[in-house]
Amino acid sequence: VSLVYVFLVYELRNSSTQFNISSIFQTSSKNIYLLLLAFVLMPVNWLIESFKWQFLIQKIEQIKIRESIQAVFAGTAISIFTPNRIGDYLGRIFILKKGDRLDGTVATIVGNISQLLVTLIMGLMALFYYAEEWVSGQLNWPQIWIYIFRVLIIATLIALVWSFFKFPSIEKQLNKKLEIYKYPIIKHFNLLSEYSSAELLRVLILSSFRYLVYSSQFYLLLLAFGIPINWFDGFMSIFLIFFGITIVPSIAVAELGIRAFISLLVFQIIGLSS
């Protein structure tokens, strides 16, 4: 954590633009409205996640949206101190009163995997878009590698989406061949087979809406602090940043620094290194 923040200070001090922390707060009225809009979207972000978890958990227990919101906040609080936010599972299941808490963990895993899938899909799409810039401009590899890189991205996208919707049938096959329902903890994964493709699609749509909300928050902050970038390149760079954060193991305390570190790398790629 310390090394990440030391590096950021070093980068800011050596930036081609003189860094002055007081200038951050010298914003115009337009920028203040952009900041306020970003903050207004925060409850929208968490409300979508709460609706998603309420929908997933109904296989186990019927809960009110207020209880779902409490569960989401509890999971967020605990996840701050755990690697890659795995404490989110523990925090949410304590809200359950009647349902099996291990089943609740499996339902939470489904929701988190759907959010992860959206992050990976959008990140891979951004990689596809920046493939030429990265391969030719940054790595100086031959042109053929651009096509190879993009074909691999498309294949990975198809494999990820196929795997997500095949969760129920894969679980059924494992249950049939290995009889996993006999094992004390593994048997709780039987819950996967209870989600239909239509239900998984609904979860994926909710995850996509939430992803667009907090991506929009990020873009609003870029505009508020005077980053000269159009909306398309802005969102593509944001998708890359979230993709990088996802594949780098971290705890929430270090995530701010890692997010900024990856942002610097992405902005260098798209020509906003100053």
XYZ file of N, CA and C in Angstrom, residues 3-273:
813
model
N 4.003 1.583 -0.983
C 4.743 1.728 -2.241
C 3.863 2.325 -3.337
N 2.591 1.903 -3.372
C 1.673 2.428 -4.387
C 1.516 3.931 -4.242
N 1.300 4.403 -3.013
C 1.082 5.830 -2.805
C 2.356 6.646 -2.986
N 3.509 6.073 -2.614
C 4.782 6.752 -2.848
C 4.999 6.945 -4.343
N 4.687 5.919 -5.123
C 4.830 6.015 -6.580
C 3.934 7.109 -7.156
N 2.691 7.194 -6.650
C 1.761 8.205 -7.152
C 2.271 9.620 -6.867
N 2.789 9.831 -5.668
C 3.344 11.143 -5.326
C 4.506 11.478 -6.255
N 5.348 10.479 -6.508
C 6.483 10.678 -7.412
C 6.009 11.061 -8.805
N 4.994 10.369 -9.323
C 4.477 10.644 -10.662
C 3.860 12.046 -10.742
N 3.130 12.418 -9.705
C 2.495 13.731 -9.706
C 3.521 14.860 -9.642
N 4.560 14.648 -8.861
C 5.605 15.674 -8.727
C 6.404 15.832 -10.011
N 6.514 14.750 -10.799
C 7.295 14.783 -12.024
C 6.424 14.934 -13.267
N 5.159 15.252 -13.055
C 4.250 15.443 -14.185
C 4.674 16.668 -14.988
N 4.402 16.620 -16.300
C 4.728 17.760 -17.162
C 3.882 18.985 -16.818
N 2.748 18.736 -16.134
C 1.928 19.833 -15.638
C 2.154 19.971 -14.145
N 2.474 21.168 -13.681
C 2.746 21.369 -12.271
C 1.522 20.997 -11.439
N 1.727 20.094 -10.490
C 0.608 19.628 -9.671
C 0.427 20.536 -8.467
N -0.772 21.046 -8.291
C -1.085 21.907 -7.163
C -2.421 21.455 -6.597
N -2.380 20.884 -5.392
C -3.595 20.281 -4.834
C -4.696 21.313 -4.629
N -4.321 22.576 -4.373
C -5.347 23.607 -4.166
C -6.133 23.878 -5.445
N -5.504 23.626 -6.603
C -6.184 23.885 -7.881
C -7.331 22.915 -8.122
N -7.283 21.768 -7.436
C -8.353 20.781 -7.599
C -9.689 21.366 -7.161
N -9.655 22.203 -6.114
C -10.890 22.710 -5.542
C -11.320 24.042 -6.151
N -10.512 24.568 -7.082
C -10.862 25.809 -7.760
C -11.658 25.480 -9.021
N -12.880 25.025 -8.817
C -13.711 24.564 -9.920
C -14.782 25.593 -10.253
N -15.225 25.559 -11.487
C -16.307 26.443 -11.915
C -17.638 25.876 -11.448
N -18.704 26.670 -11.608
C -20.027 26.205 -11.208
C -20.444 24.980 -12.003
N -20.030 24.918 -13.277
C -20.336 23.759 -14.115
C -19.682 22.513 -13.541
N -18.428 22.634 -13.136
C -17.725 21.488 -12.578
C -18.332 21.035 -11.261
N -18.802 21.986 -10.472
C -19.456 21.632 -9.214
C -20.721 20.824 -9.485
N -21.475 21.209 -10.509
C -22.681 20.453 -10.863
C -22.327 19.035 -11.315
N -21.214 18.907 -12.031
C -20.767 17.579 -12.456
C -20.410 16.718 -11.248
N -19.742 17.326 -10.271
C -19.393 16.608 -9.043
C -20.646 16.189 -8.288
N -21.610 17.094 -8.191
C -22.859 16.782 -7.498
C -23.602 15.651 -8.191
N -23.612 15.661 -9.520
C -24.274 14.596 -10.274
C -23.608 13.255 -10.017
N -22.270 13.260 -9.934
C -21.547 12.024 -9.636
C -21.950 11.485 -8.269
N -22.124 12.390 -7.284
C -22.533 11.965 -5.947
C -23.980 11.485 -5.930
N -24.837 12.133 -6.720
C -26.245 11.733 -6.787
C -26.383 10.312 -7.319
N -25.472 9.922 -8.204
C -25.531 8.578 -8.787
C -25.095 7.485 -7.805
N -24.482 7.867 -6.686
C -24.039 6.864 -5.713
C -25.189 6.005 -5.174
N -26.280 6.614 -4.676
C -27.394 5.768 -4.208
C -28.023 4.937 -5.324
N -27.996 5.454 -6.560
C -28.515 4.681 -7.694
C -27.682 3.414 -7.872
N -26.381 3.563 -7.779
C -25.448 2.442 -7.879
C -25.790 1.351 -6.868
N -25.906 1.740 -5.599
C -26.154 0.747 -4.541
C -27.573 0.201 -4.584
N -28.519 1.013 -5.066
C -29.899 0.525 -5.160
C -30.008 -0.583 -6.207
N -29.331 -0.423 -7.323
C -29.335 -1.466 -8.355
C -28.732 -2.748 -7.795
N -27.619 -2.628 -7.069
C -26.993 -3.810 -6.471
C -27.925 -4.464 -5.453
N -28.675 -3.661 -4.723
C -29.613 -4.204 -3.730
C -30.757 -4.951 -4.401
N -31.285 -4.389 -5.490
C -32.334 -5.090 -6.237
C -31.807 -6.421 -6.785
N -30.577 -6.415 -7.247
C -29.985 -7.637 -7.794
C -29.857 -8.706 -6.717
N -29.365 -8.319 -5.540
C -29.185 -9.308 -4.480
C -30.527 -9.807 -3.951
N -31.505 -8.912 -3.872
C -32.844 -9.317 -3.454
C -33.419 -10.353 -4.414
N -33.204 -10.142 -5.704
C -33.691 -11.079 -6.716
C -32.991 -12.433 -6.596
N -31.675 -12.434 -6.377
C -30.913 -13.675 -6.276
C -31.267 -14.456 -5.023
N -31.498 -13.745 -3.931
C -31.686 -14.409 -2.644
C -33.098 -14.955 -2.462
N -34.029 -14.608 -3.381
C -35.406 -15.056 -3.240
C -35.530 -16.574 -3.373
N -34.507 -17.232 -3.920
C -34.510 -18.691 -3.977
C -34.387 -19.293 -2.584
N -33.891 -18.478 -1.648
C -33.622 -18.955 -0.300
C -34.594 -18.351 0.706
N -34.793 -17.048 0.586
C -35.614 -16.322 1.557
C -36.145 -15.038 0.924
N -37.397 -14.725 1.211
C -37.990 -13.488 0.727
C -37.617 -12.352 1.674
N -36.930 -11.333 1.146
C -36.531 -10.197 1.974
C -37.015 -8.905 1.336
N -37.146 -7.869 2.149
C -37.555 -6.557 1.666
C -36.336 -5.839 1.097
N -36.608 -4.821 0.272
C -35.512 -4.077 -0.340
C -34.681 -3.370 0.733
N -35.333 -2.943 1.828
C -34.597 -2.302 2.919
C -33.568 -3.262 3.514
N -33.959 -4.519 3.673
C -33.035 -5.520 4.216
C -31.911 -5.823 3.222
N -32.258 -5.796 1.943
C -31.242 -6.032 0.921
C -30.199 -4.914 0.917
N -30.657 -3.669 1.089
C -29.748 -2.528 1.160
C -28.824 -2.678 2.365
N -29.383 -3.089 3.508
C -28.576 -3.309 4.705
C -27.509 -4.369 4.455
N -27.900 -5.437 3.769
C -26.963 -6.526 3.486
C -25.827 -6.061 2.588
N -26.165 -5.271 1.566
C -25.149 -4.763 0.639
C -24.165 -3.859 1.370
N -24.676 -2.975 2.235
C -23.790 -2.080 2.992
C -22.930 -2.857 3.987
N -23.511 -3.880 4.619
C -22.750 -4.697 5.562
C -21.615 -5.427 4.846
N -21.920 -5.971 3.666
C -20.891 -6.657 2.891
C -19.790 -5.715 2.459
N -20.174 -4.491 2.074
C -19.189 -3.493 1.657
C -18.271 -3.112 2.817
N -18.858 -2.964 4.006
C -18.067 -2.582 5.180
C -17.021 -3.639 5.523
N -17.423 -4.896 5.515
C -16.493 -5.978 5.860
C -15.456 -6.180 4.758
N -15.857 -5.986 3.507
C -14.951 -6.243 2.381
C -13.774 -5.275 2.342
N -13.880 -4.133 3.035
C -12.796 -3.156 3.034
C -11.498 -3.775 3.542
N -11.610 -4.730 4.472
C -10.419 -5.284 5.120
C -10.029 -6.659 4.595
N -10.619 -7.069 3.475
C -10.314 -8.400 2.939
C -9.803 -8.304 1.503
N -8.924 -9.229 1.079
C -8.396 -9.203 -0.296
C -9.506 -9.338 -1.328
N -9.430 -8.476 -2.342
C -10.402 -8.493 -3.446
C -11.853 -8.551 -2.979
N -12.106 -7.935 -1.819
C -13.463 -7.769 -1.288
C -14.209 -9.079 -1.045
N -13.500 -10.149 -0.690
C -14.183 -11.427 -0.466
C -15.048 -11.397 0.797
N -14.794 -10.425 1.685
C -15.624 -10.290 2.878
C -17.046 -9.879 2.563
N -17.300 -9.485 1.328
C -18.641 -9.105 0.899
C -19.621 -10.256 1.118
N -19.150 -11.488 0.911
C -20.018 -12.659 1.084
C -20.455 -12.798 2.538
N -19.510 -12.622 3.453
C -19.802 -12.791 4.875
C -20.768 -11.722 5.371
N -20.533 -10.493 4.945
C -21.372 -9.397 5.418
C -22.825 -9.537 5.022
N -23.073 -10.009 3.827
C -24.453 -10.066 3.332
C -25.274 -11.177 3.970
N -24.669 -12.318 4.196
C -25.464 -13.476 4.642
C -25.986 -13.330 6.067
N -25.399 -12.404 6.852
C -25.866 -12.248 8.227
C -27.245 -11.613 8.301
N -27.727 -11.058 7.195
C -29.055 -10.453 7.175
C -30.145 -11.521 7.081
N -29.745 -12.735 6.652
C -30.718 -13.813 6.478
C -31.192 -14.331 7.831
N -32.492 -14.567 7.933
C -33.062 -15.048 9.191
C -33.519 -16.506 9.093
N -34.055 -16.877 7.939
C -34.601 -18.225 7.771
C -33.765 -19.076 6.814
N -33.256 -18.463 5.786
C -32.546 -19.210 4.754
C -31.174 -19.692 5.203
N -30.693 -20.721 4.525
C -29.368 -21.262 4.787
C -28.314 -20.246 4.376
N -27.402 -19.913 5.284
C -26.418 -18.862 4.997
C -25.361 -19.310 3.990
N -25.094 -20.593 3.926
C -24.158 -21.069 2.898
C -24.802 -20.975 1.511
N -26.098 -21.241 1.435
C -26.819 -21.020 0.182
C -26.795 -19.529 -0.175
N -26.911 -18.689 0.856
C -26.836 -17.250 0.634
C -25.493 -16.828 0.067
N -24.426 -17.504 0.507
C -23.096 -17.227 -0.021
C -23.019 -17.575 -1.499
N -23.619 -18.702 -1.876
C -23.629 -19.116 -3.286
C -24.403 -18.111 -4.129
N -25.538 -17.632 -3.616
C -26.322 -16.624 -4.345
C -25.518 -15.341 -4.531
N -24.776 -14.959 -3.494
C -23.929 -13.762 -3.584
C -22.818 -13.964 -4.603
N -22.270 -15.174 -4.641
C -21.223 -15.486 -5.623
C -21.751 -15.316 -7.042
N -22.988 -15.773 -7.276
C -23.591 -15.630 -8.612
C -23.686 -14.156 -8.992
N -24.134 -13.326 -8.046
C -24.250 -11.900 -8.319
C -22.901 -11.257 -8.584
N -21.898 -11.631 -7.788
C -20.562 -11.055 -7.972
C -19.904 -11.528 -9.265
N -20.171 -12.770 -9.635
C -19.632 -13.279 -10.901
C -20.257 -12.532 -12.076
N -21.549 -12.224 -11.968
C -22.197 -11.477 -13.046
C -21.584 -10.083 -13.186
N -21.274 -9.443 -12.032
C -20.632 -8.129 -12.081
C -19.219 -8.231 -12.636
N -18.521 -9.290 -12.231
C -17.174 -9.530 -12.754
C -17.210 -9.767 -14.258
N -18.204 -10.527 -14.710
C -18.324 -10.826 -16.134
C -18.511 -9.552 -16.948
N -19.381 -8.656 -16.469
C -19.601 -7.386 -17.179
C -18.306 -6.580 -17.241
N -17.573 -6.545 -16.116
C -16.300 -5.812 -16.073
C -15.301 -6.386 -17.078
N -15.229 -7.708 -17.142
C -14.305 -8.361 -18.071
C -14.718 -8.132 -19.525
N -16.016 -8.219 -19.787
C -16.510 -8.017 -21.155
C -16.192 -6.603 -21.635
N -16.521 -5.610 -20.814
C -16.285 -4.224 -21.213
C -14.790 -3.920 -21.302
N -14.009 -4.506 -20.396
C -12.568 -4.314 -20.444
C -11.948 -4.930 -21.684
N -12.417 -6.108 -22.057
C -11.910 -6.765 -23.264
C -12.318 -5.997 -24.526
N -13.510 -5.419 -24.501
C -13.930 -4.587 -25.633
C -13.022 -3.365 -25.769
N -12.644 -2.787 -24.635
C -11.728 -1.646 -24.667
C -10.349 -2.073 -25.160
N -9.910 -3.265 -24.741
C -8.636 -3.791 -25.240
C -8.688 -4.004 -26.748
N -9.831 -4.488 -27.226
C -10.036 -4.680 -28.669
C -9.896 -3.337 -29.392
N -10.504 -2.303 -28.816
C -10.475 -0.968 -29.429
C -9.055 -0.395 -29.451
N -8.303 -0.596 -28.358
C -6.955 -0.037 -28.254
C -5.861 -1.014 -28.702
N -6.260 -2.124 -29.305
C -5.276 -3.159 -29.677
C -4.176 -2.609 -30.576
N -4.569 -1.843 -31.588
C -3.564 -1.317 -32.522
C -2.607 -0.354 -31.826
N -3.153 0.522 -30.988
C -2.330 1.479 -30.260
C -1.360 0.763 -29.320
N -1.857 -0.288 -28.668
C -1.037 -1.004 -27.699
C 0.037 -1.855 -28.380
N -0.383 -2.653 -29.354
C 0.538 -3.594 -30.000
C 1.580 -2.869 -30.850
N 1.111 -1.928 -31.688
C 2.034 -1.229 -32.587
C 2.735 -0.055 -31.911
N 1.944 0.722 -31.139
C 2.504 1.930 -30.552
C 3.346 1.689 -29.321
N 2.869 0.818 -28.423
C 3.564 0.596 -27.159
C 4.569 -0.550 -27.227
N 4.181 -1.661 -27.853
C 5.040 -2.847 -27.884
C 5.895 -2.933 -29.143
N 5.513 -2.179 -30.189
C 6.232 -2.203 -31.474
C 6.302 -3.605 -32.088
N 5.211 -4.355 -31.962
C 5.137 -5.692 -32.553
C 4.604 -5.585 -33.981
N 4.838 -6.620 -34.805
C 4.333 -6.622 -36.191
C 2.803 -6.519 -36.246
N 2.286 -6.083 -37.389
C 0.859 -5.866 -37.581
C 0.032 -7.123 -37.346
N 0.590 -8.290 -37.671
C -0.153 -9.545 -37.545
C -0.618 -9.796 -36.113
N 0.144 -9.269 -35.135
C -0.200 -9.485 -33.740
C -1.468 -8.739 -33.334
N -1.782 -7.693 -34.060
C -3.029 -6.976 -33.783
C -4.223 -7.891 -34.056
N -4.190 -8.588 -35.190
C -5.282 -9.498 -35.557
C -5.336 -10.699 -34.618
N -4.167 -11.227 -34.265
C -4.128 -12.354 -33.323
C -4.718 -11.943 -31.978
N -4.326 -10.760 -31.521
C -4.795 -10.237 -30.247
C -6.314 -10.075 -30.248
N -6.854 -9.538 -31.334
C -8.293 -9.310 -31.406
C -9.085 -10.606 -31.526
N -8.546 -11.575 -32.236
C -9.207 -12.887 -32.328
C -9.256 -13.545 -30.963
N -8.164 -13.453 -30.208
C -8.121 -14.015 -28.848
C -9.141 -13.329 -27.939
N -9.295 -12.028 -28.100
C -10.265 -11.289 -27.292
C -11.685 -11.750 -27.596
N -12.010 -11.895 -28.883
C -13.353 -12.345 -29.275
C -13.625 -13.749 -28.737
N -12.635 -14.635 -28.851
C -12.787 -16.010 -28.353
C -12.999 -16.007 -26.840
N -12.273 -15.157 -26.141
C -12.408 -15.071 -24.683
C -13.782 -14.548 -24.295
N -14.273 -13.550 -25.017
C -15.605 -13.002 -24.750
C -16.685 -14.072 -24.901
N -16.606 -14.826 -25.984
C -17.596 -15.888 -26.235
C -17.533 -16.944 -25.137
N -16.316 -17.325 -24.745
C -16.127 -18.351 -23.716
C -16.685 -17.887 -22.371
N -16.471 -16.625 -22.021
C -16.944 -16.098 -20.742
C -18.466 -16.083 -20.679
N -19.104 -15.570 -21.724
C -20.566 -15.500 -21.743
C -21.171 -16.907 -21.748
N -20.600 -17.794 -22.547
C -21.092 -19.186 -22.614
C -20.991 -19.856 -21.248
N -19.872 -19.678 -20.565
C -19.659 -20.307 -19.256
C -20.670 -19.804 -18.228
N -20.969 -18.502 -18.261
C -21.901 -17.941 -17.288
C -23.288 -18.561 -17.429
N -23.767 -18.651 -18.648
C -25.111 -19.191 -18.853
C -25.159 -20.714 -18.764
N -23.989 -21.354 -18.759
C -23.928 -22.807 -18.630
C -23.745 -23.259 -17.182
N -23.662 -22.295 -16.248
C -23.497 -22.646 -14.834
C -24.502 -23.701 -14.366
N -25.816 -23.478 -14.594
C -26.794 -24.448 -14.102
C -26.600 -25.853 -14.684
N -26.386 -25.941 -15.995
C -26.245 -27.265 -16.614
C -24.936 -27.943 -16.194
N -23.870 -27.149 -16.006
C -22.591 -27.722 -15.532
C -22.770 -28.303 -14.142
N -23.505 -27.573 -13.282
C -23.749 -28.055 -11.921
C -24.573 -29.341 -11.938
N -25.561 -29.401 -12.827
C -26.389 -30.605 -12.924
C -25.567 -31.811 -13.355
N -24.654 -31.600 -14.299
C -23.795 -32.688 -14.765
C -22.864 -33.174 -13.654
N -22.311 -32.225 -12.911
C -21.431 -32.593 -11.801
C -22.195 -33.342 -10.719
N -23.420 -32.885 -10.488
C -24.256 -33.538 -9.483
C -24.606 -34.958 -9.893
N -24.810 -35.118 -11.192
C -25.189 -36.430 -11.706
C -24.011 -37.407 -11.690
N -22.826 -36.916 -12.075
C -21.662 -37.793 -12.192
C -20.902 -37.958 -10.874
N -20.777 -36.871 -10.124
C -19.964 -36.915 -8.898
C -20.800 -36.935 -7.625
N -22.139 -36.750 -7.784
C -23.056 -36.736 -6.641
C -22.577 -35.755 -5.567
N -22.373 -34.501 -5.978
C -21.823 -33.510 -5.051
C -22.802 -33.169 -3.930
N -24.078 -33.547 -4.102
C -25.056 -33.260 -3.068
C -24.778 -34.038 -1.784
N -23.890 -35.034 -1.857
C -23.562 -35.843 -0.674
C -22.521 -35.178 0.223
N -21.808 -34.192 -0.306
C -20.708 -33.581 0.448
C -21.224 -32.377 1.243
N -20.757 -32.225 2.498
C -21.325 -31.239 3.424
C -21.388 -29.798 2.911
N -20.292 -29.263 2.370
C -20.263 -27.863 1.955
C -20.540 -27.712 0.460
N -19.942 -28.592 -0.343
C -20.078 -28.497 -1.801
C -21.533 -28.630 -2.243
N -22.339 -29.340 -1.434
C -23.736 -29.567 -1.828
C -24.521 -28.262 -1.986
N -24.066 -27.197 -1.347
C -24.782 -25.931 -1.436
C -24.715 -25.324 -2.833
N -23.768 -25.790 -3.647
C -23.691 -25.307 -5.023
C -24.835 -25.845 -5.876
N -25.661 -26.745 -5.290
C -26.860 -27.197 -5.993
C -27.786 -26.029 -6.309
N -27.643 -24.947 -5.535
C -28.471 -23.769 -5.768
C -28.284 -23.218 -7.176
N -27.108 -23.417 -7.757
C -26.828 -22.900 -9.099
C -27.815 -23.432 -10.124
N -28.204 -24.688 -9.973
C -29.090 -25.308 -10.955
C -30.512 -24.747 -10.893
N -30.823 -23.987 -9.845
C -32.159 -23.431 -9.702
C -32.343 -22.118 -10.471
N -31.242 -21.554 -10.961
C -31.337 -20.316 -11.743
C -31.463 -20.658 -13.226
N -32.528 -20.169 -13.844
C -32.735 -20.391 -15.273
C -31.896 -19.406 -16.075
N -31.794 -19.652 -17.372
C -31.051 -18.743 -18.245
C -31.674 -17.352 -18.249
N -33.018 -17.304 -18.197
C -33.717 -16.008 -18.174
C -33.376 -15.237 -16.899
N -33.291 -15.943 -15.779
C -32.956 -15.285 -14.514
C -31.506 -14.807 -14.513
N -30.619 -15.611 -15.069
C -29.214 -15.193 -15.163
C -29.073 -13.982 -16.084
N -29.876 -13.949 -17.146
C -29.855 -12.801 -18.051
C -30.320 -11.535 -17.330
N -31.342 -11.674 -16.499
C -31.840 -10.528 -15.733
C -30.757 -10.015 -14.780
N -30.060 -10.934 -14.131
C -28.973 -10.555 -13.219
C -27.865 -9.844 -13.989
N -27.567 -10.362 -15.181
C -26.512 -9.763 -16.007
C -26.904 -8.355 -16.469
N -28.176 -8.153 -16.769
C -28.660 -6.837 -17.186
C -28.545 -5.837 -16.027
N -28.935 -6.269 -14.820
C -28.808 -5.400 -13.650
C -27.347 -5.048 -13.382
N -26.467 -6.037 -13.550
C -25.035 -5.792 -13.367
C -24.515 -4.804 -14.402
N -25.040 -4.908 -15.626
C -24.624 -3.995 -16.694
C -25.071 -2.565 -16.403
N -26.307 -2.413 -15.905
C -26.792 -1.080 -15.543
C -25.931 -0.475 -14.434
N -25.613 -1.297 -13.441
C -24.783 -0.794 -12.341
C -23.400 -0.398 -12.850
N -22.852 -1.193 -13.751
C -21.531 -0.895 -14.317
C -21.549 0.439 -15.061
N -22.604 0.672 -15.816
C -22.715 1.928 -16.563
C -22.872 3.119 -15.624
N -23.545 2.896 -14.483
C -23.730 3.982 -13.514
C -22.392 4.401 -12.928
N -21.609 3.448 -12.403
C -20.358 3.895 -11.780
C -19.281 4.241 -12.816
N -19.424 3.767 -14.047
C -18.540 4.250 -15.116
C -18.873 5.705 -15.451
N -20.167 6.023 -15.439
C -20.598 7.402 -15.683
C -20.109 8.323 -14.565
N -20.125 7.825 -13.328
C -19.593 8.616 -12.218
C -18.121 8.960 -12.453
N -17.368 7.968 -12.887
C -15.946 8.164 -13.155
C -15.762 9.205 -14.263
N -16.557 9.094 -15.318
C -16.423 10.036 -16.441
C -16.802 11.456 -16.012
N -17.824 11.587 -15.196
C -18.215 12.898 -14.691
C -17.081 13.538 -13.882
N -16.368 12.717 -13.119
C -15.237 13.229 -12.342
C -14.096 13.664 -13.259
N -13.871 12.920 -14.332
C -12.846 13.329 -15.298
C -13.172 14.702 -15.872
N -14.441 14.898 -16.233
C -14.862 16.192 -16.785
C -14.751 17.297 -15.734
N -15.158 16.965 -14.505
C -15.151 17.969 -13.440
C -13.747 18.488 -13.144
N -12.747 17.622 -13.306
C -11.378 18.028 -13.015
C -10.593 18.385 -14.273
N -11.334 18.663 -15.349
C -10.727 19.247 -16.533
C -9.892 18.322 -17.386
N -10.206 17.019 -17.400
C -9.482 16.085 -18.267
C -10.013 16.237 -19.689
N -9.174 16.599 -20.655
C -9.641 16.833 -22.033
C -9.825 15.528 -22.801
N -10.981 14.911 -22.662
C -11.224 13.628 -23.318
C -12.689 13.554 -23.739
N -12.940 13.054 -24.953
C -14.332 12.903 -25.410
C -14.974 11.704 -24.723
N -16.303 11.626 -24.842
C -17.031 10.624 -24.066
C -16.659 9.203 -24.455
N -16.408 8.952 -25.761
C -16.119 7.583 -26.188
C -14.768 7.115 -25.642
N -13.732 7.901 -25.880
C -12.416 7.541 -25.354
C -12.418 7.548 -23.831
N -13.228 8.437 -23.257
C -13.321 8.482 -21.804
C -13.851 7.182 -21.229
N -14.950 6.699 -21.796
C -15.528 5.450 -21.295
C -14.636 4.253 -21.606
N -14.002 4.245 -22.770
C -13.103 3.141 -23.104
C -11.917 3.078 -22.130
N -11.382 4.224 -21.781
C -10.279 4.251 -20.830
C -10.747 3.815 -19.441
N -11.958 4.207 -19.071
C -12.530 3.794 -17.786
C -12.724 2.283 -17.748
N -13.198 1.714 -18.862
C -13.366 0.264 -18.928
C -12.026 -0.449 -18.724
N -10.964 0.114 -19.305
C -9.632 -0.471 -19.124
C -9.171 -0.365 -17.678
N -9.465 0.758 -17.050
C -9.052 0.961 -15.659
C -9.749 -0.043 -14.748
N -11.059 -0.201 -14.907
C -11.793 -1.171 -14.092
C -11.318 -2.604 -14.368
N -10.993 -2.869 -15.620
C -10.468 -4.187 -15.993
C -9.152 -4.446 -15.259
N -8.283 -3.453 -15.246
C -7.002 -3.599 -14.564
C -7.158 -3.791 -13.077
N -8.064 -3.020 -12.471
C -8.299 -3.145 -11.032
C -8.801 -4.548 -10.690
N -9.630 -5.094 -11.569
C -10.231 -6.407 -11.316
C -9.199 -7.525 -11.328
N -8.245 -7.468 -12.247
C -7.297 -8.575 -12.383
C -6.083 -8.422 -11.478
N -5.958 -7.279 -10.781
C -4.843 -7.089 -9.843
C -5.356 -7.336 -8.428
N -4.837 -8.349 -7.721
C -5.276 -8.619 -6.345
C -4.960 -7.430 -5.438
N -5.918 -7.066 -4.587
C -5.691 -5.940 -3.682
C -6.710 -5.982 -2.554
N -6.502 -5.111 -1.568
C -7.519 -4.872 -0.551
C -8.044 -3.468 -0.782
N -9.227 -3.175 -0.233
C -9.884 -1.902 -0.530
C -9.039 -0.707 -0.099
N -8.251 -0.863 0.980
C -7.422 0.236 1.461
C -6.428 0.665 0.385
N -5.923 -0.318 -0.374
C -4.932 -0.020 -1.416
C -5.568 0.265 -2.762
N -6.887 0.029 -2.872
C -7.529 0.111 -4.186
C -7.469 1.504 -4.782
N -7.565 2.529 -3.930
C -7.496 3.894 -4.437
C -6.161 4.138 -5.129
N -5.080 3.706 -4.491
C -3.758 3.876 -5.090
C -3.576 3.051 -6.337
N -4.044 1.809 -6.311
C -3.926 0.933 -7.474
C -4.768 1.464 -8.633
N -5.958 1.971 -8.311
C -6.820 2.566 -9.345
C -6.099 3.738 -10.022
N -5.455 4.591 -9.194
C -4.736 5.740 -9.748
C -3.518 5.297 -10.547
N -2.826 4.262 -10.052
C -1.650 3.736 -10.752
C -2.036 3.215 -12.133
N -3.101 2.412 -12.196
C -3.565 1.857 -13.465
C -4.086 2.979 -14.371
N -4.734 3.987 -13.759
C -5.231 5.122 -14.544
C -4.085 5.835 -15.253
N -2.968 6.019 -14.550
C -1.798 6.658 -15.153
C -1.311 5.871 -16.365
N -1.266 4.548 -16.218
C -0.810 3.704 -17.325
C -1.754 3.803 -18.518
N -3.059 3.763 -18.243
C -4.053 3.836 -19.312
C -3.985 5.191 -20.018
N -3.891 6.256 -19.246
C -3.838 7.591 -19.846
C -2.565 7.796 -20.673
N -1.479 7.122 -20.287
C -0.269 7.171 -21.097
C -0.495 6.496 -22.435
N -1.231 5.390 -22.427
C -1.505 4.652 -23.667
C -2.338 5.482 -24.642
N -3.350 6.210 -24.083
C -4.237 6.958 -24.973
C -3.785 8.406 -25.164
N -2.587 8.735 -24.637
C -2.005 10.050 -24.921
C -2.415 11.149 -23.971
N -2.798 10.790 -22.720
C -3.146 11.805 -21.719
C -2.202 11.696 -20.525
N -0.938 11.423 -20.789
C 0.030 11.163 -19.713
C 0.357 12.388 -18.876
